[in-house]
Amino acid sequence: QFNPIEGTQEGRDTLTGTAGNDRITGLGGRDTIRTGAGSDIVAYTSVRDGMDTIKDFSVGLDKIDVSQIMDSQNLTLSFEETVAQGYLQFGSVSNGGYVQFDLDGNAGSNRGITLALVEGVSLDNLNQSQNFIL
């Protein structure tokens, strides 16, 4: 069972997880999310939820949930297919990695929209299926 923690549609929220398992949904705005202890899920309902900063993400324990975005695009792909077809994209910055979602993948003219900067997690560690819910 997950403790729900939800931000607001507007503004820059600071959302902090508990010692248990949390489902954190920032919604709109450039939020700062601290997952805390436990196995946590950071959920995105839309690409408009993005540009968040996720702090203390635990690789292999915490997850980023993009299933609602996938559903909105009628996508039923594996993690590997989602990356290969350009829907999920990754990059690195000096203090971590970032996750982008491109609504039409490699096939269209849209560009990836940044969902989150994940501080302290390298590109290689972030770009793994165990870190995502599709």
Coordinates of C-alpha atoms in Angstrom, one line a residue:
Q1 CA 0.0 0.0 0.0
F2 CA 1.2 3.5 -0.9
N3 CA 0.7 6.7 1.0
P4 CA -0.6 9.3 -1.5
I5 CA 1.2 12.6 -1.6
E6 CA -0.1 15.2 -4.2
G7 CA 1.0 18.6 -5.2
T8 CA -1.0 21.4 -6.9
Q9 CA -1.7 22.1 -10.5
E10 CA 0.2 25.4 -10.3
G11 CA 3.2 26.6 -8.5
R12 CA 6.4 25.0 -7.3
D13 CA 5.6 22.5 -4.6
T14 CA 8.1 20.8 -2.3
L15 CA 6.8 17.3 -1.7
T16 CA 8.5 15.1 0.9
G17 CA 7.9 11.4 1.2
T18 CA 7.5 9.5 4.5
A19 CA 9.5 6.6 6.0
G20 CA 7.0 4.3 4.3
N21 CA 6.0 3.6 0.7
D22 CA 4.7 6.7 -1.0
R23 CA 3.0 7.6 -4.3
I24 CA 4.1 11.2 -5.0
T25 CA 2.3 13.1 -7.8
G26 CA 3.5 16.6 -8.3
L27 CA 1.0 17.7 -10.9
G28 CA 1.8 21.1 -12.5
G29 CA 4.7 23.4 -11.8
R30 CA 8.4 22.7 -11.3
D31 CA 8.2 20.7 -8.1
T32 CA 11.0 19.5 -5.8
I33 CA 10.3 15.9 -4.8
R34 CA 12.1 14.1 -1.9
T35 CA 11.2 10.5 -2.0
G36 CA 12.4 9.6 1.5
A37 CA 12.7 6.1 2.8
G38 CA 10.7 3.1 1.5
S39 CA 9.8 2.1 -2.0
D40 CA 8.3 5.2 -3.6
I41 CA 6.6 6.0 -6.9
V42 CA 6.9 9.4 -8.5
A43 CA 3.9 9.5 -10.8
Y44 CA 3.3 11.7 -13.9
T45 CA -0.3 12.1 -15.2
S46 CA 0.7 14.4 -18.2
V47 CA 3.8 15.8 -19.8
R48 CA 2.6 19.2 -18.4
D49 CA 3.5 17.8 -14.9
G50 CA 7.1 18.0 -15.7
M51 CA 10.3 19.8 -15.0
D52 CA 10.5 18.4 -11.5
T53 CA 13.6 17.8 -9.5
I54 CA 13.7 14.4 -7.8
K55 CA 16.1 14.2 -4.9
D56 CA 17.3 11.0 -3.2
F57 CA 15.9 8.6 -5.8
S58 CA 16.9 5.0 -5.0
V59 CA 17.7 3.1 -8.1
G60 CA 16.0 -0.3 -8.2
L61 CA 13.7 0.7 -5.2
D62 CA 11.9 3.9 -6.3
K63 CA 10.1 4.1 -9.6
I64 CA 9.0 6.8 -12.0
D65 CA 5.4 6.1 -13.3
V66 CA 4.6 7.3 -16.8
S67 CA 1.7 4.8 -17.3
Q68 CA -0.9 7.5 -17.5
I69 CA 1.1 9.3 -20.2
M70 CA 1.5 6.1 -22.1
D71 CA -2.2 5.3 -21.8
S72 CA -3.1 8.8 -23.1
Q73 CA -1.1 8.0 -26.2
N74 CA -2.5 4.5 -26.6
L75 CA 1.0 3.0 -26.2
T76 CA 1.4 -0.5 -25.0
L77 CA 5.2 -1.0 -25.4
S78 CA 7.9 -2.6 -23.3
F79 CA 10.5 -0.3 -21.7
E80 CA 13.0 -1.2 -24.4
E81 CA 10.5 -0.4 -27.2
T82 CA 9.5 2.8 -25.5
V83 CA 13.2 3.9 -25.5
A84 CA 14.1 2.6 -28.9
Q85 CA 11.1 4.3 -30.5
G86 CA 12.0 7.6 -28.9
Y87 CA 9.1 8.0 -26.5
L88 CA 11.2 7.9 -23.3
Q89 CA 14.5 9.8 -23.7
F90 CA 17.4 10.3 -21.2
G91 CA 20.3 12.7 -20.8
S92 CA 22.8 13.6 -18.3
V93 CA 23.8 16.8 -16.5
S94 CA 26.6 17.5 -14.0
N95 CA 24.5 16.5 -11.0
G96 CA 22.4 13.6 -12.3
G97 CA 20.2 12.5 -15.2
Y98 CA 17.0 13.6 -16.7
V99 CA 14.0 11.9 -18.2
Q100 CA 12.0 13.2 -21.2
F101 CA 8.8 12.0 -22.8
D102 CA 8.2 12.6 -26.6
L103 CA 4.5 12.3 -27.3
D104 CA 5.0 11.1 -30.9
G105 CA 8.4 9.4 -30.5
N106 CA 10.9 9.2 -33.3
A107 CA 8.1 9.2 -35.9
G108 CA 6.9 12.8 -35.4
S109 CA 8.1 16.3 -35.2
N110 CA 7.5 16.8 -31.4
R111 CA 10.5 17.0 -29.1
G112 CA 11.0 15.4 -25.8
I113 CA 9.5 17.2 -22.8
T114 CA 11.5 17.0 -19.7
L115 CA 9.6 15.3 -16.9
A116 CA 12.3 15.2 -14.2
L117 CA 15.9 15.9 -13.3
V118 CA 16.9 13.0 -11.0
E119 CA 19.7 14.3 -8.9
G120 CA 22.6 12.0 -7.9
V121 CA 21.7 9.3 -10.4
S122 CA 23.8 8.8 -13.5
L123 CA 22.4 8.3 -17.0
D124 CA 23.4 4.6 -17.0
N125 CA 21.7 4.0 -13.6
L126 CA 18.6 5.9 -14.5
N127 CA 18.0 4.4 -18.0
Q128 CA 16.9 1.0 -16.6
S129 CA 13.5 -0.7 -16.8
Q130 CA 13.5 -1.4 -13.1
N131 CA 13.1 2.3 -12.4
F132 CA 9.9 2.8 -14.5
I133 CA 6.2 1.9 -14.5
L134 CA 4.8 1.9 -18.0

